[in-house]
Amino acid sequence: MSTNREPEASEDMLESIDELKERLSSMKRMMEERKATGSGSKDLFQGHARSLHGTNMIDGNFLSFVFGGSLVVILSVSVYAFYNLYHAVLKKFPSSHTEL
């Protein structure tokens, strides 16, 4: 039985190799056509970016505003926490003044 499977497997492998060769040659042709028309790989992504450019609501200025606001909130909460911690430590361990 193993002799029957081996030829089938090799035929399937040859068919898949032939399909891969055909795909590779078609991709090469497509790339040559793109180079001939002057559109490179950059245009593939720029075309997509151009179509999304009008609908993109989040830009650099908005992100700067959001991250700046987050930084202000984090800094203010940190200052508030350390201020309360400082006063709690002073309340727990009051300093005794001996100079009077």
mmCIF file of N, CA, C and O in Angstrom:
data_model
loop_
_atom_site.group_PDB
_atom_site.id
_atom_site.type_symbol
_atom_site.label_atom_id
_atom_site.label_comp_id
_atom_site.label_asym_id
_atom_site.label_seq_id
_atom_site.Cartn_x
_atom_site.Cartn_y
_atom_site.Cartn_z
ATOM 1 N N MET A 1 0.803 -1.194 0.000
ATOM 2 C CA MET A 1 0.000 0.000 0.000
ATOM 3 C C MET A 1 0.846 1.258 0.000
ATOM 4 O O MET A 1 0.449 2.259 -0.542
ATOM 5 N N SER A 2 2.007 1.196 0.628
ATOM 6 C CA SER A 2 2.848 2.378 0.696
ATOM 7 C C SER A 2 3.362 2.757 -0.692
ATOM 8 O O SER A 2 3.646 3.900 -0.966
ATOM 9 N N THR A 3 3.458 1.782 -1.599
ATOM 10 C CA THR A 3 3.918 2.093 -2.944
ATOM 11 C C THR A 3 2.873 2.896 -3.705
ATOM 12 O O THR A 3 3.216 3.692 -4.568
ATOM 13 N N ASN A 4 1.576 2.703 -3.390
ATOM 14 C CA ASN A 4 0.526 3.463 -4.052
ATOM 15 C C ASN A 4 0.509 4.907 -3.562
ATOM 16 O O ASN A 4 0.201 5.825 -4.308
ATOM 17 N N ARG A 5 0.800 5.139 -2.302
ATOM 18 C CA ARG A 5 0.747 6.479 -1.726
ATOM 19 C C ARG A 5 1.945 7.321 -2.166
ATOM 20 O O ARG A 5 1.829 8.513 -2.321
ATOM 21 N N GLU A 6 3.083 6.712 -2.331
ATOM 22 C CA GLU A 6 4.270 7.470 -2.699
ATOM 23 C C GLU A 6 4.122 8.158 -4.056
ATOM 24 O O GLU A 6 4.437 9.327 -4.180
ATOM 25 N N PRO A 7 3.636 7.480 -5.093
ATOM 26 C CA PRO A 7 3.459 8.184 -6.370
ATOM 27 C C PRO A 7 2.404 9.287 -6.276
ATOM 28 O O PRO A 7 2.562 10.350 -6.867
ATOM 29 N N GLU A 8 1.347 9.056 -5.497
ATOM 30 C CA GLU A 8 0.320 10.082 -5.356
ATOM 31 C C GLU A 8 0.889 11.304 -4.660
ATOM 32 O O GLU A 8 0.625 12.436 -5.043
ATOM 33 N N ALA A 9 1.683 11.070 -3.632
ATOM 34 C CA ALA A 9 2.276 12.181 -2.892
ATOM 35 C C ALA A 9 3.244 12.950 -3.775
ATOM 36 O O ALA A 9 3.272 14.183 -3.752
ATOM 37 N N SER A 10 4.030 12.276 -4.553
ATOM 38 C CA SER A 10 4.981 12.970 -5.427
ATOM 39 C C SER A 10 4.241 13.736 -6.520
ATOM 40 O O SER A 10 4.666 14.823 -6.907
ATOM 41 N N GLU A 11 3.121 13.180 -7.021
ATOM 42 C CA GLU A 11 2.334 13.902 -8.027
ATOM 43 C C GLU A 11 1.719 15.160 -7.433
ATOM 44 O O GLU A 11 1.723 16.217 -8.056
ATOM 45 N N ASP A 12 1.207 15.053 -6.199
ATOM 46 C CA ASP A 12 0.643 16.224 -5.533
ATOM 47 C C ASP A 12 1.714 17.278 -5.294
ATOM 48 O O ASP A 12 1.471 18.475 -5.454
ATOM 49 N N MET A 13 2.893 16.823 -4.912
ATOM 50 C CA MET A 13 3.976 17.756 -4.658
ATOM 51 C C MET A 13 4.386 18.446 -5.953
ATOM 52 O O MET A 13 4.628 19.659 -5.965
ATOM 53 N N LEU A 14 4.456 17.700 -7.037
ATOM 54 C CA LEU A 14 4.814 18.296 -8.318
ATOM 55 C C LEU A 14 3.761 19.307 -8.763
ATOM 56 O O LEU A 14 4.083 20.355 -9.306
ATOM 57 N N GLU A 15 2.476 18.973 -8.532
ATOM 58 C CA GLU A 15 1.406 19.908 -8.884
ATOM 59 C C GLU A 15 1.510 21.178 -8.064
ATOM 60 O O GLU A 15 1.356 22.279 -8.592
ATOM 61 N N SER A 16 1.780 21.043 -6.766
ATOM 62 C CA SER A 16 1.883 22.241 -5.930
ATOM 63 C C SER A 16 3.107 23.061 -6.315
ATOM 64 O O SER A 16 3.075 24.289 -6.285
ATOM 65 N N ILE A 17 4.196 22.402 -6.698
ATOM 66 C CA ILE A 17 5.382 23.137 -7.143
ATOM 67 C C ILE A 17 5.087 23.882 -8.429
ATOM 68 O O ILE A 17 5.484 25.036 -8.596
ATOM 69 N N ASP A 18 4.363 23.243 -9.333
ATOM 70 C CA ASP A 18 3.997 23.913 -10.582
ATOM 71 C C ASP A 18 3.107 25.124 -10.319
ATOM 72 O O ASP A 18 3.278 26.179 -10.923
ATOM 73 N N GLU A 19 2.167 24.977 -9.383
ATOM 74 C CA GLU A 19 1.299 26.104 -9.030
ATOM 75 C C GLU A 19 2.110 27.250 -8.435
ATOM 76 O O GLU A 19 1.880 28.419 -8.765
ATOM 77 N N LEU A 20 3.053 26.929 -7.580
ATOM 78 C CA LEU A 20 3.892 27.959 -6.985
ATOM 79 C C LEU A 20 4.752 28.665 -8.040
ATOM 80 O O LEU A 20 4.936 29.884 -7.987
ATOM 81 N N LYS A 21 5.255 27.908 -8.983
ATOM 82 C CA LYS A 21 6.042 28.511 -10.065
ATOM 83 C C LYS A 21 5.178 29.457 -10.892
ATOM 84 O O LYS A 21 5.621 30.535 -11.277
ATOM 85 N N GLU A 22 3.940 29.048 -11.176
ATOM 86 C CA GLU A 22 3.032 29.912 -11.930
ATOM 87 C C GLU A 22 2.728 31.192 -11.160
ATOM 88 O O GLU A 22 2.718 32.292 -11.722
ATOM 89 N N ARG A 23 2.484 31.070 -9.859
ATOM 90 C CA ARG A 23 2.219 32.256 -9.046
ATOM 91 C C ARG A 23 3.429 33.190 -9.026
ATOM 92 O O ARG A 23 3.287 34.405 -9.132
ATOM 93 N N LEU A 24 4.611 32.607 -8.897
ATOM 94 C CA LEU A 24 5.819 33.416 -8.866
ATOM 95 C C LEU A 24 6.018 34.150 -10.180
ATOM 96 O O LEU A 24 6.334 35.343 -10.194
ATOM 97 N N SER A 25 5.801 33.467 -11.268
ATOM 98 C CA SER A 25 5.976 34.125 -12.570
ATOM 99 C C SER A 25 4.924 35.214 -12.775
ATOM 100 O O SER A 25 5.230 36.288 -13.316
ATOM 101 N N SER A 26 3.705 34.989 -12.312
ATOM 102 C CA SER A 26 2.683 36.031 -12.462
ATOM 103 C C SER A 26 3.001 37.233 -11.575
ATOM 104 O O SER A 26 2.800 38.381 -11.972
ATOM 105 N N MET A 27 3.544 36.996 -10.380
ATOM 106 C CA MET A 27 3.930 38.112 -9.512
ATOM 107 C C MET A 27 5.079 38.893 -10.131
ATOM 108 O O MET A 27 5.109 40.129 -10.082
ATOM 109 N N LYS A 28 6.031 38.192 -10.746
ATOM 110 C CA LYS A 28 7.140 38.877 -11.416
ATOM 111 C C LYS A 28 6.615 39.743 -12.552
ATOM 112 O O LYS A 28 7.059 40.880 -12.748
ATOM 113 N N ARG A 29 5.677 39.208 -13.328
ATOM 114 C CA ARG A 29 5.090 39.991 -14.416
ATOM 115 C C ARG A 29 4.385 41.230 -13.885
ATOM 116 O O ARG A 29 4.513 42.328 -14.435
ATOM 117 N N MET A 30 3.639 41.072 -12.793
ATOM 118 C CA MET A 30 2.930 42.212 -12.223
ATOM 119 C C MET A 30 3.908 43.281 -11.736
ATOM 120 O O MET A 30 3.687 44.479 -11.942
ATOM 121 N N MET A 31 4.998 42.873 -11.111
ATOM 122 C CA MET A 31 5.983 43.830 -10.629
ATOM 123 C C MET A 31 6.662 44.548 -11.792
ATOM 124 O O MET A 31 6.919 45.748 -11.723
ATOM 125 N N GLU A 32 6.955 43.817 -12.861
ATOM 126 C CA GLU A 32 7.553 44.450 -14.038
ATOM 127 C C GLU A 32 6.591 45.463 -14.660
ATOM 128 O O GLU A 32 6.995 46.534 -15.093
ATOM 129 N N GLU A 33 5.299 45.113 -14.693
ATOM 130 C CA GLU A 33 4.308 46.047 -15.234
ATOM 131 C C GLU A 33 4.214 47.301 -14.379
ATOM 132 O O GLU A 33 4.105 48.411 -14.879
ATOM 133 N N ARG A 34 4.270 47.152 -13.073
ATOM 134 C CA ARG A 34 4.220 48.311 -12.172
ATOM 135 C C ARG A 34 5.447 49.190 -12.343
ATOM 136 O O ARG A 34 5.353 50.410 -12.328
ATOM 137 N N LYS A 35 6.612 48.562 -12.486
ATOM 138 C CA LYS A 35 7.831 49.346 -12.697
ATOM 139 C C LYS A 35 7.763 50.077 -14.029
ATOM 140 O O LYS A 35 8.229 51.200 -14.161
ATOM 141 N N ALA A 36 7.177 49.435 -15.027
ATOM 142 C CA ALA A 36 7.078 50.052 -16.347
ATOM 143 C C ALA A 36 6.125 51.241 -16.322
ATOM 144 O O ALA A 36 6.354 52.246 -16.992
ATOM 145 N N THR A 37 5.067 51.171 -15.533
ATOM 146 C CA THR A 37 4.113 52.276 -15.468
ATOM 147 C C THR A 37 4.577 53.367 -14.505
ATOM 148 O O THR A 37 3.976 54.440 -14.457
ATOM 149 N N GLY A 38 5.621 53.094 -13.730
ATOM 150 C CA GLY A 38 6.161 54.125 -12.853
ATOM 151 C C GLY A 38 5.637 54.076 -11.434
ATOM 152 O O GLY A 38 5.984 54.908 -10.623
ATOM 153 N N SER A 39 4.786 53.146 -11.111
ATOM 154 C CA SER A 39 4.282 53.052 -9.742
ATOM 155 C C SER A 39 5.080 51.991 -9.014
ATOM 156 O O SER A 39 5.144 50.846 -9.428
ATOM 157 N N GLY A 40 5.704 52.392 -7.920
ATOM 158 C CA GLY A 40 6.524 51.479 -7.137
ATOM 159 C C GLY A 40 5.762 50.914 -5.972
ATOM 160 O O GLY A 40 4.548 51.025 -5.872
ATOM 161 N N SER A 41 6.496 50.316 -5.058
ATOM 162 C CA SER A 41 5.858 49.715 -3.888
ATOM 163 C C SER A 41 5.320 50.779 -2.946
ATOM 164 O O SER A 41 4.429 50.527 -2.164
ATOM 165 N N LYS A 42 5.872 52.011 -3.012
ATOM 166 C CA LYS A 42 5.375 53.085 -2.153
ATOM 167 C C LYS A 42 3.926 53.413 -2.487
ATOM 168 O O LYS A 42 3.132 53.710 -1.607
ATOM 169 N N ASP A 43 3.610 53.375 -3.760
ATOM 170 C CA ASP A 43 2.262 53.739 -4.180
ATOM 171 C C ASP A 43 1.215 52.760 -3.682
ATOM 172 O O ASP A 43 0.052 53.110 -3.561
ATOM 173 N N LEU A 44 1.622 51.546 -3.402
ATOM 174 C CA LEU A 44 0.652 50.586 -2.885
ATOM 175 C C LEU A 44 0.102 51.065 -1.555
ATOM 176 O O LEU A 44 -1.092 51.014 -1.295
ATOM 177 N N PHE A 45 0.991 51.567 -0.710
ATOM 178 C CA PHE A 45 0.560 52.005 0.613
ATOM 179 C C PHE A 45 0.017 53.426 0.564
ATOM 180 O O PHE A 45 -0.866 53.778 1.312
ATOM 181 N N GLN A 46 0.541 54.265 -0.301
ATOM 182 C CA GLN A 46 0.065 55.635 -0.380
ATOM 183 C C GLN A 46 -1.355 55.698 -0.900
ATOM 184 O O GLN A 46 -2.138 56.532 -0.472
ATOM 185 N N GLY A 47 -1.699 54.814 -1.801
ATOM 186 C CA GLY A 47 -3.070 54.794 -2.297
ATOM 187 C C GLY A 47 -4.040 54.460 -1.191
ATOM 188 O O GLY A 47 -5.103 55.040 -1.064
ATOM 189 N N HIS A 48 -3.655 53.530 -0.367
ATOM 190 C CA HIS A 48 -4.491 53.159 0.784
ATOM 191 C C HIS A 48 -4.542 54.312 1.774
ATOM 192 O O HIS A 48 -5.590 54.633 2.305
ATOM 193 N N ALA A 49 -3.404 54.957 2.004
ATOM 194 C CA ALA A 49 -3.361 56.066 2.962
ATOM 195 C C ALA A 49 -4.160 57.255 2.427
ATOM 196 O O ALA A 49 -4.821 57.951 3.181
ATOM 197 N N ARG A 50 -4.102 57.485 1.138
ATOM 198 C CA ARG A 50 -4.867 58.592 0.568
ATOM 199 C C ARG A 50 -6.357 58.366 0.730
ATOM 200 O O ARG A 50 -7.107 59.293 0.979
ATOM 201 N N SER A 51 -6.800 57.130 0.611
ATOM 202 C CA SER A 51 -8.225 56.873 0.741
ATOM 203 C C SER A 51 -8.689 57.043 2.181
ATOM 204 O O SER A 51 -9.826 57.396 2.426
ATOM 205 N N LEU A 52 -7.809 56.803 3.151
ATOM 206 C CA LEU A 52 -8.175 56.959 4.549
ATOM 207 C C LEU A 52 -7.882 58.357 5.076
ATOM 208 O O LEU A 52 -8.246 58.680 6.192
ATOM 209 N N HIS A 53 -7.206 59.181 4.294
ATOM 210 C CA HIS A 53 -6.781 60.492 4.779
ATOM 211 C C HIS A 53 -7.970 61.363 5.175
ATOM 212 O O HIS A 53 -7.929 62.036 6.190
ATOM 213 N N GLY A 54 -9.027 61.356 4.437
ATOM 214 C CA GLY A 54 -10.178 62.194 4.747
ATOM 215 C C GLY A 54 -10.964 61.696 5.958
ATOM 216 O O GLY A 54 -11.577 62.476 6.662
ATOM 217 N N THR A 55 -10.944 60.424 6.228
ATOM 218 C CA THR A 55 -11.737 59.873 7.317
ATOM 219 C C THR A 55 -10.942 59.698 8.603
ATOM 220 O O THR A 55 -11.495 59.301 9.608
ATOM 221 N N ASN A 56 -9.652 60.008 8.568
ATOM 222 C CA ASN A 56 -8.815 59.823 9.751
ATOM 223 C C ASN A 56 -9.045 60.970 10.720
ATOM 224 O O ASN A 56 -8.731 62.111 10.435
ATOM 225 N N MET A 57 -9.613 60.686 11.896
ATOM 226 C CA MET A 57 -9.934 61.719 12.869
ATOM 227 C C MET A 57 -8.796 61.943 13.851
ATOM 228 O O MET A 57 -8.710 62.972 14.477
ATOM 229 N N ILE A 58 -7.917 60.975 14.025
ATOM 230 C CA ILE A 58 -6.830 61.090 14.977
ATOM 231 C C ILE A 58 -5.570 61.477 14.214
ATOM 232 O O ILE A 58 -5.042 60.702 13.432
ATOM 233 N N ASP A 59 -5.078 62.692 14.469
ATOM 234 C CA ASP A 59 -3.841 63.129 13.835
ATOM 235 C C ASP A 59 -2.806 63.400 14.914
ATOM 236 O O ASP A 59 -3.025 63.153 16.092
ATOM 237 N N GLY A 60 -1.659 63.915 14.520
ATOM 238 C CA GLY A 60 -0.571 64.154 15.450
ATOM 239 C C GLY A 60 -0.909 65.177 16.511
ATOM 240 O O GLY A 60 -0.542 65.025 17.685
ATOM 241 N N ASN A 61 -1.616 66.236 16.143
ATOM 242 C CA ASN A 61 -1.967 67.269 17.122
ATOM 243 C C ASN A 61 -2.906 66.722 18.193
ATOM 244 O O ASN A 61 -2.766 67.031 19.370
ATOM 245 N N PHE A 62 -3.861 65.928 17.780
ATOM 246 C CA PHE A 62 -4.798 65.338 18.737
ATOM 247 C C PHE A 62 -4.083 64.395 19.700
ATOM 248 O O PHE A 62 -4.322 64.418 20.903
ATOM 249 N N LEU A 63 -3.165 63.570 19.155
ATOM 250 C CA LEU A 63 -2.420 62.654 20.013
ATOM 251 C C LEU A 63 -1.521 63.427 20.975
ATOM 252 O O LEU A 63 -1.384 63.043 22.139
ATOM 253 N N SER A 64 -0.918 64.515 20.519
ATOM 254 C CA SER A 64 -0.091 65.337 21.401
ATOM 255 C C SER A 64 -0.927 65.900 22.532
ATOM 256 O O SER A 64 -0.492 65.922 23.692
ATOM 257 N N PHE A 65 -2.121 66.362 22.213
ATOM 258 C CA PHE A 65 -3.013 66.899 23.235
ATOM 259 C C PHE A 65 -3.402 65.827 24.248
ATOM 260 O O PHE A 65 -3.386 66.061 25.459
ATOM 261 N N VAL A 66 -3.725 64.646 23.783
ATOM 262 C CA VAL A 66 -4.137 63.560 24.668
ATOM 263 C C VAL A 66 -2.991 63.136 25.573
ATOM 264 O O VAL A 66 -3.155 62.998 26.793
ATOM 265 N N PHE A 67 -1.794 62.933 24.996
ATOM 266 C CA PHE A 67 -0.663 62.508 25.814
ATOM 267 C C PHE A 67 -0.205 63.619 26.757
ATOM 268 O O PHE A 67 0.214 63.344 27.881
ATOM 269 N N GLY A 68 -0.277 64.869 26.329
ATOM 270 C CA GLY A 68 0.045 65.982 27.216
ATOM 271 C C GLY A 68 -0.924 66.061 28.378
ATOM 272 O O GLY A 68 -0.525 66.275 29.531
ATOM 273 N N GLY A 69 -2.200 65.891 28.104
ATOM 274 C CA GLY A 69 -3.205 65.888 29.170
ATOM 275 C C GLY A 69 -2.997 64.731 30.132
ATOM 276 O O GLY A 69 -3.124 64.890 31.356
ATOM 277 N N SER A 70 -2.652 63.574 29.598
ATOM 278 C CA SER A 70 -2.372 62.416 30.457
ATOM 279 C C SER A 70 -1.166 62.679 31.344
ATOM 280 O O SER A 70 -1.167 62.328 32.529
ATOM 281 N N LEU A 71 -0.139 63.314 30.797
ATOM 282 C CA LEU A 71 1.051 63.641 31.582
ATOM 283 C C LEU A 71 0.715 64.607 32.708
ATOM 284 O O LEU A 71 1.165 64.431 33.848
ATOM 285 N N VAL A 72 -0.102 65.615 32.425
ATOM 286 C CA VAL A 72 -0.508 66.571 33.458
ATOM 287 C C VAL A 72 -1.295 65.869 34.554
ATOM 288 O O VAL A 72 -1.072 66.116 35.751
ATOM 289 N N VAL A 73 -2.206 64.993 34.200
ATOM 290 C CA VAL A 73 -2.996 64.266 35.195
ATOM 291 C C VAL A 73 -2.095 63.386 36.055
ATOM 292 O O VAL A 73 -2.216 63.365 37.285
ATOM 293 N N ILE A 74 -1.175 62.665 35.441
ATOM 294 C CA ILE A 74 -0.279 61.782 36.195
ATOM 295 C C ILE A 74 0.605 62.589 37.139
ATOM 296 O O ILE A 74 0.785 62.218 38.306
ATOM 297 N N LEU A 75 1.160 63.704 36.659
ATOM 298 C CA LEU A 75 2.010 64.535 37.516
ATOM 299 C C LEU A 75 1.224 65.140 38.672
ATOM 300 O O LEU A 75 1.710 65.173 39.814
ATOM 301 N N SER A 76 0.013 65.610 38.407
ATOM 302 C CA SER A 76 -0.775 66.221 39.481
ATOM 303 C C SER A 76 -1.187 65.179 40.527
ATOM 304 O O SER A 76 -1.153 65.456 41.731
ATOM 305 N N VAL A 77 -1.536 63.985 40.112
ATOM 306 C CA VAL A 77 -1.888 62.932 41.068
ATOM 307 C C VAL A 77 -0.660 62.530 41.881
ATOM 308 O O VAL A 77 -0.757 62.289 43.093
ATOM 309 N N SER A 78 0.505 62.488 41.242
ATOM 310 C CA SER A 78 1.740 62.152 41.964
ATOM 311 C C SER A 78 2.064 63.206 43.009
ATOM 312 O O SER A 78 2.415 62.870 44.149
ATOM 313 N N VAL A 79 1.956 64.484 42.656
ATOM 314 C CA VAL A 79 2.232 65.557 43.609
ATOM 315 C C VAL A 79 1.237 65.497 44.767
ATOM 316 O O VAL A 79 1.626 65.637 45.942
ATOM 317 N N TYR A 80 -0.017 65.289 44.475
ATOM 318 C CA TYR A 80 -1.044 65.190 45.518
ATOM 319 C C TYR A 80 -0.756 64.021 46.462
ATOM 320 O O TYR A 80 -0.861 64.147 47.683
ATOM 321 N N ALA A 81 -0.364 62.875 45.903
ATOM 322 C CA ALA A 81 -0.081 61.692 46.726
ATOM 323 C C ALA A 81 1.131 61.933 47.623
ATOM 324 O O ALA A 81 1.100 61.600 48.820
ATOM 325 N N PHE A 82 2.201 62.510 47.082
ATOM 326 C CA PHE A 82 3.380 62.762 47.901
ATOM 327 C C PHE A 82 3.117 63.840 48.945
ATOM 328 O O PHE A 82 3.648 63.777 50.054
ATOM 329 N N TYR A 83 2.303 64.819 48.639
ATOM 330 C CA TYR A 83 1.937 65.853 49.609
ATOM 331 C C TYR A 83 1.195 65.230 50.788
ATOM 332 O O TYR A 83 1.503 65.499 51.956
ATOM 333 N N ASN A 84 0.229 64.376 50.495
ATOM 334 C CA ASN A 84 -0.510 63.698 51.554
ATOM 335 C C ASN A 84 0.384 62.738 52.335
ATOM 336 O O ASN A 84 0.259 62.620 53.557
ATOM 337 N N LEU A 85 1.292 62.060 51.655
ATOM 338 C CA LEU A 85 2.221 61.165 52.341
ATOM 339 C C LEU A 85 3.135 61.946 53.279
ATOM 340 O O LEU A 85 3.383 61.532 54.416
ATOM 341 N N TYR A 86 3.622 63.088 52.842
ATOM 342 C CA TYR A 86 4.498 63.931 53.664
ATOM 343 C C TYR A 86 3.772 64.372 54.935
ATOM 344 O O TYR A 86 4.315 64.285 56.037
ATOM 345 N N HIS A 87 2.546 64.831 54.792
ATOM 346 C CA HIS A 87 1.787 65.270 55.960
ATOM 347 C C HIS A 87 1.419 64.109 56.879
ATOM 348 O O HIS A 87 1.375 64.273 58.109
ATOM 349 N N ALA A 88 1.188 62.941 56.332
ATOM 350 C CA ALA A 88 0.897 61.765 57.161
ATOM 351 C C ALA A 88 2.125 61.366 57.966
ATOM 352 O O ALA A 88 2.009 61.005 59.150
ATOM 353 N N VAL A 89 3.303 61.434 57.356
ATOM 354 C CA VAL A 89 4.535 61.102 58.075
ATOM 355 C C VAL A 89 4.787 62.132 59.168
ATOM 356 O O VAL A 89 5.193 61.786 60.285
ATOM 357 N N LEU A 90 4.586 63.419 58.884
ATOM 358 C CA LEU A 90 4.764 64.460 59.907
ATOM 359 C C LEU A 90 3.791 64.278 61.063
ATOM 360 O O LEU A 90 4.137 64.530 62.223
ATOM 361 N N LYS A 91 2.579 63.853 60.754
ATOM 362 C CA LYS A 91 1.580 63.654 61.805
ATOM 363 C C LYS A 91 1.941 62.442 62.671
ATOM 364 O O LYS A 91 1.754 62.449 63.885
ATOM 365 N N LYS A 92 2.466 61.389 62.031
ATOM 366 C CA LYS A 92 2.825 60.170 62.751
ATOM 367 C C LYS A 92 4.057 60.395 63.619
ATOM 368 O O LYS A 92 4.133 59.902 64.744
ATOM 369 N N PHE A 93 5.060 61.097 63.101
ATOM 370 C CA PHE A 93 6.307 61.356 63.824
ATOM 371 C C PHE A 93 6.510 62.865 63.977
ATOM 372 O O PHE A 93 7.266 63.473 63.217
ATOM 373 N N PRO A 94 5.863 63.488 64.934
ATOM 374 C CA PRO A 94 6.031 64.939 65.100
ATOM 375 C C PRO A 94 7.443 65.251 65.603
ATOM 376 O O PRO A 94 8.038 64.498 66.381
ATOM 377 N N SER A 95 7.958 66.356 65.119
ATOM 378 C CA SER A 95 9.309 66.755 65.548
ATOM 379 C C SER A 95 9.205 67.511 66.859
ATOM 380 O O SER A 95 8.335 68.363 67.044
ATOM 381 N N SER A 96 10.080 67.202 67.782
ATOM 382 C CA SER A 96 10.075 67.893 69.061
ATOM 383 C C SER A 96 11.094 69.033 69.013
ATOM 384 O O SER A 96 12.249 68.799 68.680
ATOM 385 N N HIS A 97 10.633 70.213 69.341
ATOM 386 C CA HIS A 97 11.512 71.379 69.329
ATOM 387 C C HIS A 97 12.117 71.547 70.707
ATOM 388 O O HIS A 97 11.413 71.717 71.703
ATOM 389 N N THR A 98 13.412 71.500 70.809
ATOM 390 C CA THR A 98 14.099 71.640 72.099
ATOM 391 C C THR A 98 14.742 73.008 72.291
ATOM 392 O O THR A 98 15.315 73.270 73.328
ATOM 393 N N GLU A 99 14.615 73.847 71.287
ATOM 394 C CA GLU A 99 15.300 75.141 71.415
ATOM 395 C C GLU A 99 14.549 76.119 72.305
ATOM 396 O O GLU A 99 15.091 77.130 72.719
ATOM 397 N N LEU A 100 13.313 75.877 72.651
ATOM 398 C CA LEU A 100 12.565 76.811 73.512
ATOM 399 C C LEU A 100 12.657 76.430 74.922
ATOM 400 O O LEU A 100 12.545 75.753 75.706
#
